[in-house]
Amino acid sequence: MTRINPRLASFLILILIVIAGTFLVFKATPEGLGLSDDSIAYIAGARSLLAGNGYREAWLESNQPVTHFPPGFSSALAFLGLFGLDPLRGARFLNALLFGLNAGLLGVLVWRMTPSLAAGLVAAALFVANGDLLQVHVVAMSEPLFIFFSLLSFWMFDLYFELPPSSVGKGIAGEWWWLVASGAFAGMAYLTRYAGLALVATFVVAILVLRTTWRKRFTSIGIFLAGFLPFALGWALRNRLVAGNTTNRALAWHPITEENITTGLRTFSEFLIPIQSWRRAIFKQTGLIEGLLFVFLGVLLAWTLLQVRNHLSKPRQASELKRGGKESREVISFTTGLYLFAYLASIIASMSLFDAATKFKLRILAPVFVSLLILLVAFGIWMRKKNRPLVFAAILLLLGLSAYKQSVTLAHWSQGGLGYASFQWYDSQAMAHLRELPADVSVYTNEPAAVYLYTGRGARALPTRYDSATARERPDFDAAVAAMQADILQGRAVLAVFDGGENLAGGMEMLISGLNLAFKGQGDEIYTQP
């Protein structure tokens, strides 16, 4: 009887997990992916690229060049559009594929980290069975593609350090190309989300720790940046030329609010505690979830710093792993620990200095959760040497709890579209009214993304007293309101206020003063000239 090669069998099982992950996204989104303001921005940007107009704010009447959102996700959707798939539909296909591929990449990284074929399969299975990570992939957002490029960057970095340190470009033919590839994938991640800078910080610090001389350190950093900088500098130059800024973000101090911290605690607890009743019981205990999270992250930070010390104190010591008949060093767990804190630091800095509108929501923290899965498996491998039955039981428990939460997530999402994909937007009478407007009449609205999606026309955002990015009062608010009312009173525009969306217009009395209520239905209102 022919015995199946364990590596081949594991690879085939991994492929099945990838296929299962792709299938889950399709099953959870029978009406399409969930849609938000940012989703429409990406989709509209992709349509603008396909139309040959460049990367523009097609969901807004101004149709200015986009700088706030990096172009990676929209470019991927536009690429699919070349084959006849509209970006709105292409996003579902892409994210379904990415959910499976990200699980597969995670499995490969864990194989290389441990090295254990079973551990890689467990990591991939935990990824696919995780309800929170599924939710990240069933919304038309850039995080799945960002995670994909990030995992590829980690893989290339590990390949570069697969063998003991040698002179860069010597010893192993072409070893430095892996570092160029790592930098290039980090650049692609940056063009998908600006948080990709955390990858750069991670790998630069890792090179400083892992390389043994300053010459090798600076040379390796230079090679890595040679792969990264063309993407970052090219995008910055484009933005400076077409819009006069690099990322459409202004430096301003706005400390993280208590509400945002509470959101982050809840998001972390939902990932770490899959059973809702358990989570509610813990939240009722004042300070318990904060204390647990503080201890948890503190232990991870201490472990990461210990790894830094070990690598610096024993720079030439290789692990006991064997690859290609030679000793090699395992760097994935170490770089993952570095990345977890580099990423957290980057989003905290962004919230405090550049964009107060960013919140500790699931999609923002998703890269942290992927890192935690890698470190969890690394801890399991370490524990296996001490108590194999306990680790086996823990794996079964984790998979069981994850599968339970995944079933709840699937049941919730498969009921219908969420966000702008929900039936309340499909059946909106106000949208039907707006579709009948002449093309030369502008639409001011608190939901410009929804208006673009359901009418095909760019809209104008309502004037707001406070800038969500800087958390400061706009000095030109009164002038903007006066300009809007002048447009409406002269018949050049209408005002559409939607009750079902997330964007709520403040100071409505001032905005609608002197205007005629021409339509009211389903909680929505449209105002015109008297």
Short mmCIF file of C-alpha atoms in Angstrom, two decimals:
data_model
loop_
_atom_site.label_atom_id
_atom_site.label_comp_id
_atom_site.label_asym_id
_atom_site.label_seq_id
_atom_site.Cartn_x
_atom_site.Cartn_y
_atom_site.Cartn_z
CA MET A 1 0.00 0.00 0.00
CA THR A 2 1.44 3.38 -1.05
CA ARG A 3 1.86 5.83 1.79
CA ILE A 4 0.84 9.42 1.08
CA ASN A 5 3.61 11.95 1.61
CA PRO A 6 2.71 13.96 4.77
CA ARG A 7 3.77 17.24 3.15
CA LEU A 8 1.62 16.57 0.09
CA ALA A 9 -1.34 15.55 2.26
CA SER A 10 -0.97 18.70 4.37
CA PHE A 11 -0.75 20.86 1.25
CA LEU A 12 -3.95 19.32 -0.13
CA ILE A 13 -5.75 19.89 3.18
CA LEU A 14 -4.55 23.49 3.17
CA ILE A 15 -6.00 23.94 -0.32
CA LEU A 16 -9.33 22.61 0.96
CA ILE A 17 -9.23 25.14 3.81
CA VAL A 18 -8.55 27.92 1.28
CA ILE A 19 -11.53 26.79 -0.80
CA ALA A 20 -13.71 26.58 2.32
CA GLY A 21 -12.78 30.14 3.28
CA THR A 22 -13.68 31.44 -0.17
CA PHE A 23 -16.99 29.59 -0.04
CA LEU A 24 -17.84 31.06 3.38
CA VAL A 25 -17.63 34.63 2.09
CA PHE A 26 -19.93 33.83 -0.82
CA LYS A 27 -22.36 32.09 1.54
CA ALA A 28 -22.36 35.01 3.98
CA THR A 29 -23.03 37.61 1.26
CA PRO A 30 -25.96 36.45 -0.91
CA GLU A 31 -26.93 40.11 -1.46
CA GLY A 32 -23.36 41.30 -1.86
CA LEU A 33 -20.73 42.67 0.51
CA GLY A 34 -21.57 45.12 3.25
CA LEU A 35 -21.10 48.71 2.10
CA SER A 36 -20.02 51.84 3.98
CA ASP A 37 -18.88 55.33 3.04
CA ASP A 38 -15.31 54.12 2.53
CA SER A 39 -16.57 51.15 0.48
CA ILE A 40 -18.27 53.48 -1.98
CA ALA A 41 -15.13 55.62 -2.15
CA TYR A 42 -13.08 52.59 -3.21
CA ILE A 43 -15.71 51.41 -5.70
CA ALA A 44 -16.17 54.87 -7.20
CA GLY A 45 -12.40 55.28 -7.43
CA ALA A 46 -12.14 51.98 -9.31
CA ARG A 47 -14.88 53.02 -11.73
CA SER A 48 -13.07 56.29 -12.32
CA LEU A 49 -9.88 54.38 -13.14
CA LEU A 50 -11.76 52.11 -15.54
CA ALA A 51 -13.29 55.14 -17.25
CA GLY A 52 -9.81 56.50 -17.88
CA ASN A 53 -10.30 59.53 -15.62
CA GLY A 54 -7.67 58.62 -13.07
CA TYR A 55 -8.20 57.97 -9.37
CA ARG A 56 -10.93 60.50 -8.53
CA GLU A 57 -13.72 61.16 -6.02
CA ALA A 58 -16.44 60.09 -8.44
CA TRP A 59 -18.96 59.76 -5.57
CA LEU A 60 -18.70 63.52 -5.03
CA GLU A 61 -19.78 66.16 -7.51
CA SER A 62 -16.39 67.86 -7.21
CA ASN A 63 -14.71 64.72 -8.62
CA GLN A 64 -11.32 65.80 -7.29
CA PRO A 65 -8.25 63.50 -7.31
CA VAL A 66 -8.29 61.08 -4.37
CA THR A 67 -5.47 61.40 -1.84
CA HIS A 68 -7.20 60.43 1.42
CA PHE A 69 -7.62 56.80 0.35
CA PRO A 70 -4.53 55.03 -1.06
CA PRO A 71 -5.17 53.39 -4.45
CA GLY A 72 -4.37 49.72 -3.81
CA PHE A 73 -7.86 48.33 -3.29
CA SER A 74 -9.44 50.46 -6.01
CA SER A 75 -6.68 49.44 -8.42
CA ALA A 76 -7.33 45.76 -7.70
CA LEU A 77 -11.05 46.28 -8.37
CA ALA A 78 -10.25 48.18 -11.56
CA PHE A 79 -8.05 45.28 -12.70
CA LEU A 80 -10.97 42.88 -12.26
CA GLY A 81 -13.09 45.40 -14.14
CA LEU A 82 -10.90 44.91 -17.20
CA PHE A 83 -12.49 41.46 -17.46
CA GLY A 84 -16.01 42.88 -17.39
CA LEU A 85 -16.67 42.68 -13.64
CA ASP A 86 -18.07 45.92 -12.22
CA PRO A 87 -16.13 46.97 -9.08
CA LEU A 88 -19.26 46.60 -6.94
CA ARG A 89 -19.44 42.91 -7.87
CA GLY A 90 -15.69 42.52 -8.19
CA ALA A 91 -15.21 43.46 -4.54
CA ARG A 92 -17.20 40.40 -3.47
CA PHE A 93 -15.17 38.09 -5.70
CA LEU A 94 -11.87 39.63 -4.56
CA ASN A 95 -12.60 39.52 -0.83
CA ALA A 96 -13.89 35.95 -1.05
CA LEU A 97 -10.67 34.91 -2.75
CA LEU A 98 -8.60 36.86 -0.23
CA PHE A 99 -10.26 35.19 2.77
CA GLY A 100 -9.12 31.82 1.48
CA LEU A 101 -5.69 33.03 0.38
CA ASN A 102 -5.02 34.81 3.66
CA ALA A 103 -5.81 31.60 5.54
CA GLY A 104 -3.45 29.71 3.24
CA LEU A 105 -0.65 32.26 3.68
CA LEU A 106 -1.09 32.11 7.44
CA GLY A 107 -0.74 28.33 7.27
CA VAL A 108 2.45 28.62 5.21
CA LEU A 109 3.98 31.14 7.63
CA VAL A 110 3.24 28.89 10.59
CA TRP A 111 4.72 25.91 8.74
CA ARG A 112 7.92 27.87 8.33
CA MET A 113 7.82 29.19 11.89
CA THR A 114 7.36 25.96 13.81
CA PRO A 115 8.06 23.88 11.52
CA SER A 116 5.00 21.70 11.92
CA LEU A 117 2.61 20.75 9.16
CA ALA A 118 -0.17 20.20 11.68
CA ALA A 119 0.42 23.61 13.27
CA GLY A 120 0.10 25.30 9.89
CA LEU A 121 -3.21 23.58 9.26
CA VAL A 122 -4.48 24.52 12.72
CA ALA A 123 -3.58 28.18 12.12
CA ALA A 124 -5.33 28.21 8.74
CA ALA A 125 -8.39 26.49 10.22
CA LEU A 126 -8.55 28.98 13.11
CA PHE A 127 -8.41 31.83 10.60
CA VAL A 128 -11.26 30.46 8.48
CA ALA A 129 -13.33 29.57 11.55
CA ASN A 130 -12.95 33.01 13.11
CA GLY A 131 -16.16 35.00 12.88
CA ASP A 132 -14.46 38.36 13.38
CA LEU A 133 -12.01 37.83 10.52
CA LEU A 134 -14.89 36.68 8.32
CA GLN A 135 -16.69 39.95 9.09
CA VAL A 136 -13.61 41.86 7.94
CA HIS A 137 -13.77 40.07 4.58
CA VAL A 138 -17.52 40.44 3.97
CA VAL A 139 -17.38 44.23 3.79
CA ALA A 140 -16.04 46.03 0.71
CA MET A 141 -13.01 47.48 2.47
CA SER A 142 -9.24 47.44 1.96
CA GLU A 143 -8.23 45.43 5.04
CA PRO A 144 -8.33 41.95 3.40
CA LEU A 145 -5.96 43.10 0.65
CA PHE A 146 -3.77 44.84 3.24
CA ILE A 147 -3.53 41.62 5.26
CA PHE A 148 -2.68 39.70 2.07
CA PHE A 149 0.24 41.97 1.15
CA SER A 150 1.41 42.05 4.78
CA LEU A 151 1.57 38.26 5.02
CA LEU A 152 3.46 38.09 1.73
CA SER A 153 5.93 40.66 3.05
CA PHE A 154 6.50 38.55 6.17
CA TRP A 155 7.03 35.45 4.03
CA MET A 156 9.63 37.17 1.85
CA PHE A 157 11.41 38.54 4.92
CA ASP A 158 11.57 35.06 6.42
CA LEU A 159 13.00 33.66 3.19
CA TYR A 160 15.73 36.28 3.35
CA PHE A 161 16.72 35.14 6.85
CA GLU A 162 16.17 31.47 6.08
CA LEU A 163 19.88 30.75 6.38
CA PRO A 164 22.44 32.12 8.86
CA PRO A 165 23.72 35.65 8.18
CA SER A 166 26.05 35.99 5.22
CA SER A 167 27.42 38.91 3.30
CA VAL A 168 24.52 40.56 1.53
CA GLY A 169 24.41 39.47 -2.09
CA LYS A 170 27.02 36.76 -1.52
CA GLY A 171 26.93 33.22 -0.30
CA ILE A 172 23.44 32.35 -1.52
CA ALA A 173 22.74 33.40 -5.08
CA GLY A 174 20.14 36.10 -5.11
CA GLU A 175 19.24 35.99 -1.39
CA TRP A 176 18.89 39.78 -1.35
CA TRP A 177 16.05 39.58 -3.86
CA TRP A 178 13.86 38.20 -1.07
CA LEU A 179 14.47 41.41 0.86
CA VAL A 180 13.61 43.54 -2.18
CA ALA A 181 10.40 41.50 -2.56
CA SER A 182 9.59 42.01 1.13
CA GLY A 183 9.99 45.76 0.70
CA ALA A 184 7.89 45.72 -2.47
CA PHE A 185 5.02 43.90 -0.78
CA ALA A 186 5.28 46.33 2.15
CA GLY A 187 4.99 49.10 -0.45
CA MET A 188 1.88 47.47 -1.90
CA ALA A 189 0.45 47.21 1.63
CA TYR A 190 1.16 50.94 2.11
CA LEU A 191 -0.69 51.71 -1.13
CA THR A 192 -3.61 49.74 0.29
CA ARG A 193 -3.57 51.31 3.76
CA TYR A 194 -1.24 53.99 5.05
CA ALA A 195 -0.77 51.79 8.14
CA GLY A 196 1.66 49.85 5.94
CA LEU A 197 4.32 52.15 7.41
CA ALA A 198 4.14 49.89 10.48
CA LEU A 199 5.54 47.08 8.32
CA VAL A 200 8.49 49.27 7.36
CA ALA A 201 9.20 50.13 10.99
CA THR A 202 8.92 46.45 11.94
CA PHE A 203 11.37 45.16 9.36
CA VAL A 204 13.86 47.99 9.84
CA VAL A 205 13.99 47.26 13.58
CA ALA A 206 14.18 43.51 12.88
CA ILE A 207 17.14 44.03 10.55
CA LEU A 208 18.91 46.15 13.17
CA VAL A 209 18.42 43.35 15.70
CA LEU A 210 19.13 40.35 13.47
CA ARG A 211 22.11 41.59 11.49
CA THR A 212 25.50 41.39 13.23
CA THR A 213 27.41 44.45 11.96
CA TRP A 214 26.44 48.01 11.17
CA ARG A 215 27.60 47.57 7.59
CA LYS A 216 25.26 44.62 7.10
CA ARG A 217 22.46 46.45 8.90
CA PHE A 218 22.62 49.57 6.76
CA THR A 219 23.08 47.57 3.56
CA SER A 220 20.09 45.34 4.33
CA ILE A 221 17.92 48.32 5.28
CA GLY A 222 18.92 50.02 2.04
CA ILE A 223 17.95 46.96 0.01
CA PHE A 224 14.60 46.70 1.80
CA LEU A 225 13.86 50.38 1.23
CA ALA A 226 14.81 49.98 -2.43
CA GLY A 227 11.79 47.71 -2.72
CA PHE A 228 9.48 49.92 -0.66
CA LEU A 229 10.28 53.51 -1.61
CA PRO A 230 9.26 53.45 -5.30
CA PHE A 231 5.67 52.76 -4.21
CA ALA A 232 5.58 55.31 -1.39
CA LEU A 233 7.45 58.08 -3.20
CA GLY A 234 5.56 57.53 -6.44
CA TRP A 235 2.22 57.93 -4.66
CA ALA A 236 3.42 60.95 -2.68
CA LEU A 237 4.70 62.64 -5.85
CA ARG A 238 1.42 62.00 -7.68
CA ASN A 239 -0.57 63.49 -4.80
CA ARG A 240 1.67 66.53 -4.56
CA LEU A 241 1.34 67.19 -8.28
CA VAL A 242 -2.43 66.74 -8.63
CA ALA A 243 -3.68 67.87 -5.21
CA GLY A 244 -0.93 69.80 -3.47
CA ASN A 245 -0.77 67.39 -0.50
CA THR A 246 0.56 63.89 0.13
CA THR A 247 -2.16 62.11 2.16
CA ASN A 248 -4.90 64.72 2.78
CA ARG A 249 -4.15 64.64 6.49
CA ALA A 250 -3.23 67.58 8.70
CA LEU A 251 -1.16 67.40 11.87
CA ALA A 252 -3.30 68.32 14.89
CA TRP A 253 -3.50 67.06 18.46
CA HIS A 254 -6.76 65.32 19.35
CA PRO A 255 -6.38 62.79 22.19
CA ILE A 256 -8.19 59.48 21.95
CA THR A 257 -11.63 59.76 23.51
CA GLU A 258 -13.02 57.54 26.25
CA GLU A 259 -15.71 56.41 23.82
CA ASN A 260 -13.06 55.23 21.36
CA ILE A 261 -11.20 53.36 24.10
CA THR A 262 -14.45 51.61 25.07
CA THR A 263 -14.95 50.66 21.42
CA GLY A 264 -11.46 49.16 21.36
CA LEU A 265 -12.03 47.18 24.54
CA ARG A 266 -15.26 45.79 23.16
CA THR A 267 -13.62 44.87 19.85
CA PHE A 268 -10.77 43.07 21.60
CA SER A 269 -13.17 41.25 23.92
CA GLU A 270 -15.30 40.08 20.99
CA PHE A 271 -12.23 38.53 19.39
CA LEU A 272 -10.79 36.98 22.55
CA ILE A 273 -14.12 35.83 24.07
CA PRO A 274 -16.33 34.30 21.35
CA ILE A 275 -19.34 33.50 23.56
CA GLN A 276 -21.54 36.57 23.98
CA SER A 277 -22.93 35.61 27.40
CA TRP A 278 -19.40 35.14 28.77
CA ARG A 279 -18.35 38.47 27.32
CA ARG A 280 -21.30 40.30 28.88
CA ALA A 281 -20.56 38.77 32.28
CA ILE A 282 -16.94 39.92 32.12
CA PHE A 283 -17.92 43.42 31.01
CA LYS A 284 -20.18 43.75 34.06
CA GLN A 285 -17.10 43.43 36.28
CA THR A 286 -15.70 46.96 36.39
CA GLY A 287 -12.10 47.12 35.21
CA LEU A 288 -11.80 43.38 34.58
CA ILE A 289 -11.58 43.50 30.79
CA GLU A 290 -9.16 46.44 30.98
CA GLY A 291 -6.96 44.56 33.43
CA LEU A 292 -6.99 41.35 31.42
CA LEU A 293 -6.08 43.19 28.22
CA PHE A 294 -3.33 45.14 29.98
CA VAL A 295 -1.79 41.94 31.36
CA PHE A 296 -2.18 40.15 28.03
CA LEU A 297 -0.46 42.88 26.01
CA GLY A 298 2.11 43.35 28.77
CA VAL A 299 3.14 39.70 28.58
CA LEU A 300 3.41 39.91 24.79
CA LEU A 301 5.53 43.06 25.04
CA ALA A 302 7.83 41.47 27.63
CA TRP A 303 8.23 38.39 25.41
CA THR A 304 9.03 40.55 22.37
CA LEU A 305 11.65 42.54 24.30
CA LEU A 306 13.13 39.29 25.57
CA GLN A 307 13.45 38.08 21.98
CA VAL A 308 15.23 41.32 21.08
CA ARG A 309 17.69 40.79 23.92
CA ASN A 310 18.28 37.16 22.96
CA HIS A 311 18.97 38.02 19.33
CA LEU A 312 21.33 40.83 20.30
CA SER A 313 23.20 38.78 22.89
CA LYS A 314 23.51 35.71 20.64
CA PRO A 315 23.61 37.16 17.12
CA ARG A 316 25.24 34.17 15.46
CA GLN A 317 23.27 31.43 17.14
CA ALA A 318 20.95 29.55 14.77
CA SER A 319 17.93 27.58 15.78
CA GLU A 320 17.77 23.83 15.67
CA LEU A 321 15.54 23.92 12.61
CA LYS A 322 16.84 22.34 9.41
CA ARG A 323 16.07 23.75 6.00
CA GLY A 324 17.83 22.50 2.93
CA GLY A 325 20.32 20.58 5.04
CA LYS A 326 21.62 23.69 6.81
CA GLU A 327 20.83 25.46 10.03
CA SER A 328 18.43 28.38 9.85
CA ARG A 329 16.91 30.99 12.13
CA GLU A 330 13.21 31.34 12.89
CA VAL A 331 12.27 35.02 12.72
CA ILE A 332 8.52 34.96 12.05
CA SER A 333 7.35 34.90 15.66
CA PHE A 334 9.83 37.63 16.61
CA THR A 335 8.89 39.94 13.72
CA THR A 336 5.19 39.27 14.36
CA GLY A 337 5.59 40.46 17.94
CA LEU A 338 7.39 43.57 16.73
CA TYR A 339 4.70 44.23 14.14
CA LEU A 340 1.83 43.87 16.61
CA PHE A 341 3.15 46.76 18.70
CA ALA A 342 4.37 48.79 15.72
CA TYR A 343 0.90 48.60 14.21
CA LEU A 344 -0.84 49.52 17.47
CA ALA A 345 1.55 52.46 17.88
CA SER A 346 0.87 53.60 14.31
CA ILE A 347 -2.92 53.66 14.68
CA ILE A 348 -2.72 55.35 18.08
CA ALA A 349 -0.47 58.01 16.54
CA SER A 350 -2.86 58.38 13.61
CA MET A 351 -5.88 58.80 15.90
CA SER A 352 -4.07 61.31 18.11
CA LEU A 353 -2.30 63.38 15.45
CA PHE A 354 -3.79 62.92 11.99
CA ASP A 355 -7.32 61.48 11.91
CA ALA A 356 -9.66 61.69 14.89
CA ALA A 357 -12.35 59.92 12.86
CA THR A 358 -10.45 56.61 13.01
CA LYS A 359 -11.88 54.30 15.67
CA PHE A 360 -10.75 51.04 17.28
CA LYS A 361 -13.22 49.10 15.18
CA LEU A 362 -12.87 45.55 13.94
CA ARG A 363 -11.45 46.40 10.53
CA ILE A 364 -8.78 48.64 12.08
CA LEU A 365 -7.71 45.99 14.62
CA ALA A 366 -7.91 43.03 12.20
CA PRO A 367 -4.12 42.98 11.48
CA VAL A 368 -3.52 42.78 15.24
CA PHE A 369 -5.83 39.77 15.47
CA VAL A 370 -4.01 37.99 12.64
CA SER A 371 -0.74 38.58 14.50
CA LEU A 372 -2.28 37.16 17.67
CA LEU A 373 -3.23 33.97 15.82
CA ILE A 374 0.40 33.50 14.74
CA LEU A 375 1.69 34.08 18.26
CA LEU A 376 -0.99 31.81 19.71
CA VAL A 377 0.18 28.92 17.55
CA ALA A 378 3.82 29.65 18.46
CA PHE A 379 2.84 29.47 22.13
CA GLY A 380 1.00 26.20 21.47
CA ILE A 381 4.10 24.65 19.90
CA TRP A 382 6.14 25.70 22.94
CA MET A 383 3.53 24.24 25.29
CA ARG A 384 3.35 21.01 23.29
CA LYS A 385 6.80 20.07 24.51
CA LYS A 386 5.56 20.33 28.08
CA ASN A 387 2.01 18.99 27.91
CA ARG A 388 0.86 17.60 24.57
CA PRO A 389 -2.62 16.40 25.76
CA LEU A 390 -3.42 19.84 27.17
CA VAL A 391 -2.47 21.54 23.89
CA PHE A 392 -4.54 19.07 21.91
CA ALA A 393 -7.57 19.70 24.14
CA ALA A 394 -7.06 23.47 23.86
CA ILE A 395 -6.99 23.23 20.06
CA LEU A 396 -10.26 21.32 20.01
CA LEU A 397 -11.83 23.85 22.39
CA LEU A 398 -10.66 26.83 20.32
CA LEU A 399 -11.86 25.31 17.08
CA GLY A 400 -15.21 24.43 18.66
CA LEU A 401 -15.76 27.91 20.10
CA SER A 402 -14.65 29.52 16.84
CA ALA A 403 -16.98 27.32 14.80
CA TYR A 404 -19.88 28.25 17.09
CA LYS A 405 -19.27 31.98 16.68
CA GLN A 406 -18.73 31.51 12.96
CA SER A 407 -22.15 29.89 12.65
CA VAL A 408 -23.72 32.87 14.44
CA THR A 409 -21.86 35.27 12.15
CA LEU A 410 -22.95 33.40 9.03
CA ALA A 411 -26.58 33.36 10.15
CA HIS A 412 -26.50 37.12 10.75
CA TRP A 413 -24.79 38.15 7.53
CA SER A 414 -26.58 35.75 5.20
CA GLN A 415 -29.95 37.33 6.07
CA GLY A 416 -29.24 40.21 3.69
CA GLY A 417 -26.94 43.08 2.86
CA LEU A 418 -25.69 45.43 5.55
CA GLY A 419 -24.89 49.11 5.41
CA TYR A 420 -25.71 50.65 2.05
CA ALA A 421 -26.41 47.16 0.70
CA SER A 422 -29.48 46.75 2.93
CA PHE A 423 -33.03 46.63 1.61
CA GLN A 424 -33.92 50.01 3.15
CA TRP A 425 -31.63 51.68 0.63
CA TYR A 426 -32.78 49.53 -2.28
CA ASP A 427 -36.40 50.50 -1.55
CA SER A 428 -35.74 54.16 -0.74
CA GLN A 429 -38.45 56.41 -2.17
CA ALA A 430 -36.20 59.42 -1.68
CA MET A 431 -33.60 57.84 -3.98
CA ALA A 432 -36.28 57.29 -6.61
CA HIS A 433 -37.19 60.98 -6.30
CA LEU A 434 -33.54 62.04 -6.72
CA ARG A 435 -33.15 59.90 -9.83
CA GLU A 436 -35.80 62.05 -11.51
CA LEU A 437 -33.90 65.29 -10.99
CA PRO A 438 -32.34 67.05 -13.99
CA ALA A 439 -28.63 66.37 -14.43
CA ASP A 440 -27.73 70.03 -13.81
CA VAL A 441 -29.35 70.08 -10.35
CA SER A 442 -26.91 69.34 -7.52
CA VAL A 443 -27.74 67.25 -4.45
CA TYR A 444 -26.57 68.29 -0.99
CA THR A 445 -26.91 65.34 1.38
CA ASN A 446 -25.72 63.72 4.58
CA GLU A 447 -25.22 60.49 2.59
CA PRO A 448 -23.28 61.34 -0.61
CA ALA A 449 -21.95 57.78 -0.90
CA ALA A 450 -25.46 56.30 -0.89
CA VAL A 451 -26.70 58.88 -3.39
CA TYR A 452 -23.85 57.98 -5.75
CA LEU A 453 -24.52 54.26 -5.37
CA TYR A 454 -28.26 54.43 -6.04
CA THR A 455 -28.51 57.33 -8.47
CA GLY A 456 -25.17 57.17 -10.26
CA ARG A 457 -24.51 60.87 -9.71
CA GLY A 458 -21.92 62.63 -7.59
CA ALA A 459 -23.32 64.56 -4.65
CA ARG A 460 -22.22 67.34 -2.32
CA ALA A 461 -21.63 66.67 1.37
CA LEU A 462 -23.63 68.75 3.84
CA PRO A 463 -21.69 71.48 5.64
CA THR A 464 -20.67 70.28 9.08
CA ARG A 465 -19.71 72.44 12.03
CA TYR A 466 -16.91 70.12 13.16
CA ASP A 467 -14.19 68.46 11.10
CA SER A 468 -14.29 64.74 11.92
CA ALA A 469 -10.58 64.31 11.13
CA THR A 470 -9.30 67.10 13.39
CA ALA A 471 -12.20 67.20 15.89
CA ARG A 472 -12.14 70.99 15.57
CA GLU A 473 -14.78 73.52 14.58
CA ARG A 474 -14.73 74.60 10.95
CA PRO A 475 -14.21 78.37 10.67
CA ASP A 476 -16.07 78.49 7.35
CA PHE A 477 -19.18 76.62 8.48
CA ASP A 478 -21.56 79.60 8.34
CA ALA A 479 -20.28 80.60 4.91
CA ALA A 480 -20.71 77.04 3.63
CA VAL A 481 -24.32 76.94 4.88
CA ALA A 482 -25.06 80.27 3.22
CA ALA A 483 -23.59 79.06 -0.07
CA MET A 484 -25.66 75.86 0.08
CA GLN A 485 -28.89 77.71 0.78
CA ALA A 486 -28.16 80.16 -2.05
CA ASP A 487 -27.79 77.25 -4.47
CA ILE A 488 -31.08 75.71 -3.30
CA LEU A 489 -33.04 78.98 -3.27
CA GLN A 490 -31.93 79.68 -6.84
CA GLY A 491 -33.04 76.21 -7.98
CA ARG A 492 -29.53 74.94 -8.67
CA ALA A 493 -29.63 72.29 -5.93
CA VAL A 494 -31.78 70.30 -3.50
CA LEU A 495 -31.14 69.10 0.03
CA ALA A 496 -31.66 65.38 0.79
CA VAL A 497 -31.54 64.24 4.42
CA PHE A 498 -31.59 60.48 5.03
CA ASP A 499 -32.62 58.99 8.34
CA GLY A 500 -31.33 55.47 7.70
CA GLY A 501 -27.64 56.22 7.24
CA GLU A 502 -24.84 56.55 9.73
CA ASN A 503 -24.02 60.16 8.87
CA LEU A 504 -26.27 62.46 10.88
CA ALA A 505 -26.36 66.12 10.01
CA GLY A 506 -26.05 68.41 13.02
CA GLY A 507 -27.87 71.74 13.32
CA MET A 508 -30.63 70.78 10.90
CA GLU A 509 -32.78 73.78 11.82
CA MET A 510 -30.12 76.10 10.47
CA LEU A 511 -29.60 74.04 7.31
CA ILE A 512 -33.28 73.85 6.31
CA SER A 513 -34.30 77.35 7.34
CA GLY A 514 -36.38 78.97 4.61
CA LEU A 515 -36.48 75.86 2.40
CA ASN A 516 -39.50 73.96 1.08
CA LEU A 517 -40.12 70.38 2.19
CA ALA A 518 -40.84 68.82 -1.20
CA PHE A 519 -40.72 65.16 -0.16
CA LYS A 520 -41.02 63.20 3.07
CA GLY A 521 -41.17 59.43 3.37
CA GLN A 522 -39.55 56.52 5.23
CA GLY A 523 -37.90 59.04 7.54
CA ASP A 524 -36.12 60.78 4.64
CA GLU A 525 -36.66 64.38 3.55
CA ILE A 526 -35.90 66.39 0.41
CA TYR A 527 -35.89 70.20 0.50
CA THR A 528 -36.10 72.50 -2.51
CA GLN A 529 -36.61 76.18 -3.24
CA PRO A 530 -39.99 77.53 -1.99
#
